[in-house]
Coordinates of C-alpha atoms and ligand atoms in Angstrom, one line a residue:
M1269 CA 0.0 0.0 0.0
V1270 CA 1.3 3.5 -0.9
Q1271 CA -0.5 6.6 0.3
I1272 CA -1.1 9.1 -2.5
K1273 CA -2.5 12.3 -1.0
D1274 CA -5.8 11.1 0.7
K1275 CA -6.0 7.8 -1.2
M1276 CA -4.3 4.4 -0.8
L1277 CA -2.8 2.7 -3.8
E1278 CA -3.0 -1.1 -3.2
L1279 CA -0.3 -2.1 -5.7
P1280 CA 2.6 0.3 -6.2
V1281 CA 2.5 0.1 -10.0
I1282 CA 1.5 3.0 -12.4
Q1283 CA 0.6 2.3 -16.0
G1284 CA 2.3 5.1 -17.8
G1285 CA 0.3 7.4 -19.9
M1286 CA 0.5 6.7 -23.6
G1287 CA -0.6 9.1 -26.2
V1288 CA -2.2 9.3 -28.8
G1289 CA -5.0 6.9 -27.9
V1290 CA -2.8 4.0 -26.6
S1291 CA -3.9 4.4 -23.0
L1292 CA -7.5 5.5 -22.7
G1293 CA -10.3 4.4 -20.3
G1294 CA -10.1 0.8 -21.3
L1295 CA -6.5 0.2 -20.3
A1296 CA -6.5 2.6 -17.4
G1297 CA -9.7 1.1 -16.0
A1298 CA -8.3 -2.5 -16.3
V1299 CA -5.2 -1.5 -14.4
A1300 CA -7.2 0.3 -11.6
A1301 CA -9.5 -2.8 -11.4
C1302 CA -6.4 -4.8 -10.3
G1303 CA -5.4 -2.3 -7.7
G1304 CA -2.8 -0.3 -9.6
M1305 CA -2.9 3.3 -11.0
G1306 CA -4.3 3.4 -14.5
C1307 CA -3.5 6.4 -16.6
V1308 CA -5.5 8.0 -19.4
S1309 CA -3.5 10.0 -21.8
A1310 CA -4.8 13.5 -22.5
A1311 CA -2.9 13.7 -25.8
H1312 CA -5.8 13.9 -28.3
P1313 CA -8.2 11.5 -26.5
G1314 CA -10.9 12.7 -28.9
Y1315 CA -9.1 11.6 -32.1
R1316 CA -12.0 9.3 -33.0
E1317 CA -14.7 11.9 -32.4
A1318 CA -16.7 13.1 -35.4
D1319 CA -15.9 16.8 -34.6
F1320 CA -12.2 16.2 -34.0
H1321 CA -11.0 17.9 -37.2
N1322 CA -13.3 20.9 -36.9
D1323 CA -12.9 21.5 -33.2
P1324 CA -10.2 19.3 -31.7
N1325 CA -10.1 21.2 -28.4
R1326 CA -13.8 20.6 -27.7
A1327 CA -13.6 17.0 -28.9
N1328 CA -10.6 16.4 -26.6
V1329 CA -12.1 17.9 -23.5
R1330 CA -15.3 15.9 -23.9
A1331 CA -13.5 12.7 -24.7
L1332 CA -11.1 13.0 -21.8
K1333 CA -14.0 13.2 -19.4
E1334 CA -15.7 10.3 -21.1
E1335 CA -12.5 8.2 -20.8
I1336 CA -12.1 9.0 -17.1
D1337 CA -15.8 7.9 -16.6
K1338 CA -15.1 4.7 -18.6
A1339 CA -12.0 3.9 -16.6
R1340 CA -13.8 4.5 -13.3
A1341 CA -16.7 2.2 -14.4
I1342 CA -14.3 -0.6 -15.4
S1343 CA -12.3 -0.2 -12.2
G1344 CA -15.3 -1.0 -10.0
G1345 CA -14.1 1.7 -7.6
R1346 CA -10.7 -0.1 -7.1
G1347 CA -7.3 1.4 -7.7
L1348 CA -6.7 4.9 -8.9
V1349 CA -7.4 6.6 -12.2
A1350 CA -4.9 9.3 -13.3
V1351 CA -4.5 11.5 -16.4
N1352 CA -1.2 12.1 -18.1
L1353 CA -0.7 15.6 -19.4
M1354 CA 2.1 16.9 -21.5
V1355 CA 3.3 20.4 -20.6
A1356 CA 4.3 20.8 -24.3
M1357 CA 0.6 20.9 -25.3
R1358 CA -0.9 24.3 -26.1
Q1359 CA -4.2 23.0 -24.6
Y1360 CA -2.5 22.1 -21.3
A1361 CA -4.6 24.4 -19.1
P1362 CA -8.1 23.4 -20.4
M1363 CA -7.1 19.8 -20.4
V1364 CA -5.9 20.0 -16.7
R1365 CA -9.3 21.6 -15.9
A1366 CA -11.1 18.8 -17.8
A1367 CA -9.1 16.2 -15.8
V1368 CA -10.2 17.8 -12.5
E1369 CA -13.8 18.2 -13.6
G1370 CA -13.8 14.6 -14.9
G1371 CA -12.8 13.5 -11.4
A1372 CA -9.3 12.1 -12.0
D1373 CA -7.6 10.9 -8.8
A1374 CA -4.2 12.2 -10.0
I1375 CA -2.5 14.2 -12.7
I1376 CA 0.9 13.0 -13.9
S1377 CA 2.6 15.6 -16.0
G1378 CA 5.9 15.8 -17.9
A1379 CA 7.3 16.5 -21.4
G1380 CA 8.4 19.9 -20.0
L1381 CA 8.4 21.1 -16.4
P1382 CA 4.9 21.4 -14.9
L1383 CA 5.8 24.6 -13.0
E1384 CA 2.3 26.1 -13.2
L1385 CA 0.3 23.0 -12.5
P1386 CA -0.8 23.7 -8.8
G1387 CA -2.2 27.0 -9.9
L1388 CA -4.4 25.2 -12.4
T1389 CA -5.8 22.7 -9.9
A1390 CA -6.1 24.9 -6.9
G1391 CA -9.1 24.1 -4.7
S1392 CA -9.4 20.5 -6.0
S1393 CA -8.4 17.3 -4.3
V1394 CA -6.5 15.9 -7.3
A1395 CA -3.1 14.5 -6.5
L1396 CA -0.2 15.9 -8.4
G1397 CA 2.7 13.8 -9.7
P1398 CA 5.4 15.6 -11.8
I1399 CA 7.6 13.6 -14.1
V1400 CA 11.3 14.3 -13.9
S1401 CA 14.4 12.9 -15.4
S1402 CA 17.0 14.4 -13.1
G1403 CA 17.5 15.6 -9.5
R1404 CA 17.8 19.1 -10.9
A1405 CA 14.4 19.0 -12.5
A1406 CA 12.8 17.7 -9.2
K1407 CA 14.6 20.5 -7.3
L1408 CA 13.3 23.2 -9.7
I1409 CA 9.7 22.0 -9.6
L1410 CA 9.5 21.5 -5.9
K1411 CA 11.1 24.8 -5.1
T1412 CA 8.8 26.7 -7.5
W1413 CA 5.7 24.9 -6.1
D1414 CA 6.7 25.6 -2.6
K1415 CA 7.5 29.3 -3.2
K1416 CA 4.7 30.2 -5.6
Y1417 CA 1.8 28.0 -4.4
G1418 CA 2.8 26.8 -0.9
V1419 CA 2.3 23.1 -1.9
T1420 CA 4.5 20.2 -2.7
A1421 CA 4.2 17.1 -5.0
D1422 CA 1.9 14.3 -3.8
F1423 CA 4.2 11.8 -5.6
L1424 CA 6.8 11.9 -8.3
V1425 CA 7.7 9.8 -11.4
I1426 CA 11.3 9.5 -12.5
E1427 CA 11.3 8.7 -16.2
G1428 CA 14.7 7.2 -17.1
C1429 CA 16.6 7.1 -20.4
K1430 CA 15.1 3.7 -21.4
A1431 CA 11.5 4.9 -21.4
G1432 CA 9.3 5.2 -24.5
G1433 CA 7.9 8.3 -26.0
H1434 CA 9.5 11.7 -25.3
L1435 CA 12.7 11.6 -23.3
G1436 CA 14.1 14.3 -21.0
F1437 CA 17.7 13.6 -21.9
K1438 CA 20.1 15.1 -24.5
E1439 CA 20.1 13.2 -27.7
E1440 CA 23.9 12.8 -27.7
D1441 CA 23.7 11.1 -24.3
L1442 CA 21.0 8.8 -25.4
L1443 CA 22.9 7.8 -28.5
A1444 CA 26.3 7.5 -26.7
G1445 CA 24.8 5.6 -23.7
T1446 CA 26.0 8.3 -21.3
A1447 CA 22.6 9.4 -19.9
Q1448 CA 22.3 8.8 -16.2
S1449 CA 20.7 5.6 -15.1
L1450 CA 17.6 5.3 -12.9
E1451 CA 19.9 3.9 -10.2
E1452 CA 21.9 7.1 -10.4
I1453 CA 19.0 9.5 -10.5
L1454 CA 16.8 8.0 -7.8
P1455 CA 19.1 8.9 -4.8
Q1456 CA 19.4 12.5 -6.2
V1457 CA 15.6 12.8 -6.3
L1458 CA 15.2 11.2 -2.9
A1459 CA 17.6 13.9 -1.5
E1460 CA 15.7 16.7 -3.2
I1461 CA 12.3 15.6 -1.8
A1462 CA 13.6 15.1 1.8
P1463 CA 13.2 18.8 3.0
Y1464 CA 9.7 19.1 1.4
Q1465 CA 8.6 15.8 3.1
E1466 CA 9.6 17.3 6.4
K1467 CA 8.1 20.7 5.7
Y1468 CA 4.7 19.4 4.5
G1469 CA 4.6 16.4 6.9
H1470 CA 3.9 13.7 4.4
S1471 CA 6.0 11.4 2.3
I1472 CA 6.4 12.0 -1.4
P1473 CA 6.3 8.5 -3.0
V1474 CA 8.7 8.1 -5.9
F1475 CA 8.0 5.8 -8.9
V1476 CA 10.7 4.9 -11.4
A1477 CA 10.0 4.3 -15.0
G1478 CA 11.6 3.1 -18.2
G1479 CA 13.2 -0.1 -19.5
G1480 CA 10.4 -2.6 -19.1
L1481 CA 10.6 -2.7 -15.3
T1482 CA 9.5 -6.1 -13.9
G1483 CA 8.4 -7.4 -10.5
Q1484 CA 12.1 -8.0 -9.6
D1485 CA 12.9 -4.4 -10.6
L1486 CA 10.0 -3.3 -8.4
V1487 CA 11.5 -5.1 -5.4
R1488 CA 15.0 -3.9 -6.2
F1489 CA 14.0 -0.2 -6.6
R1490 CA 11.9 -0.4 -3.4
A1491 CA 14.9 -1.5 -1.5
M1492 CA 16.7 1.6 -2.9
G1493 CA 13.9 3.9 -1.5
A1494 CA 11.4 4.1 -4.4
A1495 CA 7.8 3.4 -3.7
G1496 CA 7.0 1.7 -6.9
V1497 CA 7.4 1.6 -10.7
Q1498 CA 5.7 3.0 -13.7
A1499 CA 5.6 0.8 -16.8
A1500 CA 4.1 1.3 -20.2
T1501 CA 5.4 -0.7 -23.2
R1502 CA 4.4 -4.1 -21.7
F1503 CA 0.8 -2.8 -21.2
I1504 CA 0.5 -2.3 -25.0
A1505 CA 0.5 -6.0 -25.6
T1506 CA -2.5 -6.6 -23.5
A1507 CA -6.1 -7.4 -24.5
E1508 CA -7.3 -4.3 -22.7
C1509 CA -5.0 -1.8 -24.3
D1510 CA -6.9 0.8 -26.4
A1511 CA -4.6 0.6 -29.4
S1512 CA -5.4 -1.5 -32.5
Q1513 CA -4.2 -5.1 -32.6
A1514 CA -1.8 -4.0 -35.4
Y1515 CA 0.0 -1.7 -33.0
K1516 CA 0.2 -4.5 -30.5
D1517 CA 1.6 -6.8 -33.1
V1518 CA 4.3 -4.2 -34.0
I1519 CA 5.4 -4.2 -30.4
I1520 CA 5.4 -8.0 -30.1
G1521 CA 7.4 -8.3 -33.2
A1522 CA 10.0 -5.6 -32.5
K1523 CA 13.6 -6.5 -31.8
K1524 CA 16.3 -4.4 -30.1
E1525 CA 17.8 -3.4 -33.5
D1526 CA 14.4 -1.9 -34.6
V1527 CA 14.5 0.8 -31.8
R1528 CA 15.4 4.3 -32.8
I1529 CA 15.9 7.7 -31.2
I1530 CA 13.9 10.2 -33.2
H1531 CA 13.5 14.0 -33.3
S1532 CA 10.1 15.1 -32.2
P1533 CA 8.4 18.4 -33.1
V1534 CA 7.9 18.7 -29.3
G1535 CA 11.6 19.6 -29.2
M1536 CA 12.7 16.6 -27.3
P1537 CA 14.2 13.3 -28.5
G1538 CA 11.9 10.3 -28.5
R1539 CA 12.1 6.5 -28.7
A1540 CA 10.2 4.7 -31.4
I1541 CA 10.3 1.7 -33.7
R1542 CA 12.1 2.0 -37.1
S1543 CA 9.0 2.3 -39.3
P1544 CA 8.8 3.5 -42.9
L1545 CA 8.0 7.0 -41.5
V1546 CA 11.1 7.0 -39.3
E1547 CA 13.2 5.8 -42.2
R1548 CA 11.9 8.6 -44.4
M1549 CA 12.7 11.2 -41.7
E1550 CA 16.2 9.8 -41.3
A1551 CA 16.6 10.2 -45.1
G1552 CA 15.8 13.9 -44.6
E1553 CA 12.3 13.8 -46.2
R1554 CA 9.8 16.4 -45.1
R1555 CA 6.1 16.0 -45.0
G1556 CA 4.3 19.0 -43.5
P1557 CA 0.9 18.7 -42.0
D1558 CA -2.3 18.6 -44.3
W1559 CA -4.2 19.8 -41.3
C1560 CA -3.0 21.4 -38.0
A1561 CA -4.6 21.0 -34.6
N1562 CA -2.2 23.7 -33.3
C1563 CA -1.4 21.3 -30.5
I1564 CA 2.3 21.6 -29.6
K1565 CA 3.8 24.8 -28.3
T1566 CA 7.1 24.4 -30.0
C1567 CA 5.9 23.0 -33.3
D1568 CA 6.0 25.3 -36.3
P1569 CA 3.8 23.8 -39.0
A1570 CA 5.6 25.6 -41.8
H1571 CA 8.9 23.9 -40.9
T1572 CA 8.1 20.7 -38.9
P1573 CA 9.4 17.7 -40.8
Y1574 CA 6.3 15.8 -40.0
C1575 CA 3.0 16.2 -38.0
I1576 CA 3.4 14.2 -34.8
T1577 CA -0.3 14.2 -34.2
H1578 CA -1.0 12.6 -37.6
A1579 CA 1.9 10.1 -37.1
L1580 CA 0.7 9.0 -33.7
I1581 CA -3.0 8.7 -34.8
E1582 CA -1.9 6.6 -37.7
A1583 CA 0.1 4.4 -35.4
V1584 CA -2.7 3.8 -32.9
K1585 CA -4.8 2.7 -35.9
G1586 CA -2.1 0.4 -37.0
N1587 CA -1.0 2.2 -40.2
W1588 CA 2.6 0.8 -40.6
E1589 CA 3.5 3.2 -43.5
E1590 CA 2.5 6.4 -41.9
G1591 CA 2.6 5.7 -38.1
L1592 CA 5.1 6.7 -35.4
F1593 CA 5.2 3.7 -33.0
F1594 CA 6.6 4.8 -29.6
C1595 CA 8.2 2.1 -27.5
G1596 CA 10.5 1.6 -24.6
A1597 CA 14.1 0.4 -25.0
E1598 CA 13.3 -3.1 -23.8
V1599 CA 10.5 -3.7 -26.2
E1600 CA 12.1 -6.9 -27.3
G1601 CA 11.2 -8.5 -24.0
V1602 CA 7.5 -8.0 -24.8
D1603 CA 6.9 -11.0 -27.1
R1604 CA 3.4 -12.2 -26.5
M1605 CA -0.1 -10.9 -25.8
S1606 CA -1.3 -11.1 -22.2
T1607 CA -3.9 -9.5 -20.0
V1608 CA -3.6 -6.6 -17.6
A1609 CA -4.3 -9.0 -14.7
Q1610 CA -1.4 -11.2 -15.8
V1611 CA 1.0 -8.3 -16.0
L1612 CA 0.0 -7.0 -12.6
E1613 CA 0.1 -10.4 -11.0
E1614 CA 3.8 -10.6 -11.8
Y1615 CA 4.4 -7.5 -9.7
R1616 CA 2.1 -8.6 -6.9
A1617 CA 3.8 -12.1 -6.8
A1618 CA 7.3 -10.5 -6.7
L1619 CA 6.2 -8.2 -3.8
E1620 CA 4.8 -11.1 -1.9
R1621 CA 7.9 -13.3 -2.4
A1622 CA 10.0 -10.4 -1.1
Ligands
FMN704 C1 3.5 4.3 -26.9 C2 4.0 5.2 -25.8 C3 3.5 6.4 -25.7 C4 3.9 7.2 -24.6 N1 3.3 8.5 -24.4 C5 3.6 9.2 -23.3 C6 2.9 10.4 -23.1 O1 2.0 10.8 -23.9 N2 3.2 11.1 -22.0 C7 4.2 10.7 -21.1 O2 4.4 11.4 -20.1 N3 4.8 9.6 -21.3 C8 4.6 8.8 -22.4 N4 5.2 7.6 -22.6 C9 6.2 7.1 -21.5 C10 5.5 6.1 -20.6 O3 4.4 6.7 -19.9 C11 6.5 5.5 -19.6 O4 6.9 6.3 -18.6 C12 7.7 4.7 -20.2 O5 7.5 4.3 -21.5 C13 8.0 3.6 -19.3 O6 9.0 2.7 -19.8 P1 8.6 1.3 -20.5 O7 7.8 1.6 -21.6 O8 9.9 0.7 -20.8 O9 7.8 0.5 -19.4 C14 4.9 6.8 -23.7 C15 5.4 5.5 -23.9 C16 5.0 4.7 -24.9 C17 5.6 3.4 -25.1

């Protein structure tokens, strides 16, 4: 059991948010139903809505609330339901408000530093969990929240260099293998949270993420002071994951040599499978957007080499030619379909053995 603000998390495992459309209410609800924290991604949850192209913001706000409801219904009241929000999104503030109005238990926020987050959730009981990739980022967020809002984090996620999706590390370090490991970052973050735990009189549970963390890793990192783990790629190959079977098959079939570090219009490096789109980008091709949702703060549609929203939507639908298939560094270890209950049972059994 781990206390997250005023709620208890039975199993210290978070299913990492996966946009676009990979983790919605179906997957998040199934994880919560087993006692974990399921996470709905707020990156274009409305991509299947009829009005998405005409009014993406409205479609996304509505869909996010529906997906939270769906997760809650599937969970049967067990576990926790969180929303993952990327700071890099232009619609960050309205989507934070939608997550609060939709009744999410927690907001997990990264892809940038969520320095303004407490201001957007003031007066609500939602738990706040920033994502960091260094002790320095944890320090900056906690200091800003303390000074500006008089609050601290309710929990924290450290996303290491082996995670999928956008990565908070320098591309050179990722390619050269010189990025700090989770084992190095964890003690730095634990040192940064210590004064705030004391000041605010509660613990700030830390979850580590990235690299297909297993039950054994959960036990190992708990011994080092973490509260739990966040995992994502292994949840894609489950019956309950909201992506198409074609996406799941891409994950199951991927080998280590198929994994690439890519440039994202978000302005961060990312980790994805070498698909035809990735190969075209590596060859220097440019395909600007046919349509723009105006979604990423740093994206300039006139110059971006590709539209990340289009590429991620095509991936979740299973379009191998056009899609950008994010994955973690240890994707090769995911070689068969399973159920969410089976994945979570592995963690539970490891904890019980320990
Ligand atoms: C397909 C995919 C999409 C992801 N999308 C997001 C996202 O939208 N926001 C985010 O904070 N992290 C995202 N991530 C990172 C995960 O939430 C998680 O922290 C990380 O992948 C954990 O490592 P693992 O996949 O090796 O278990 C994504 C990861 C994957 C594989």
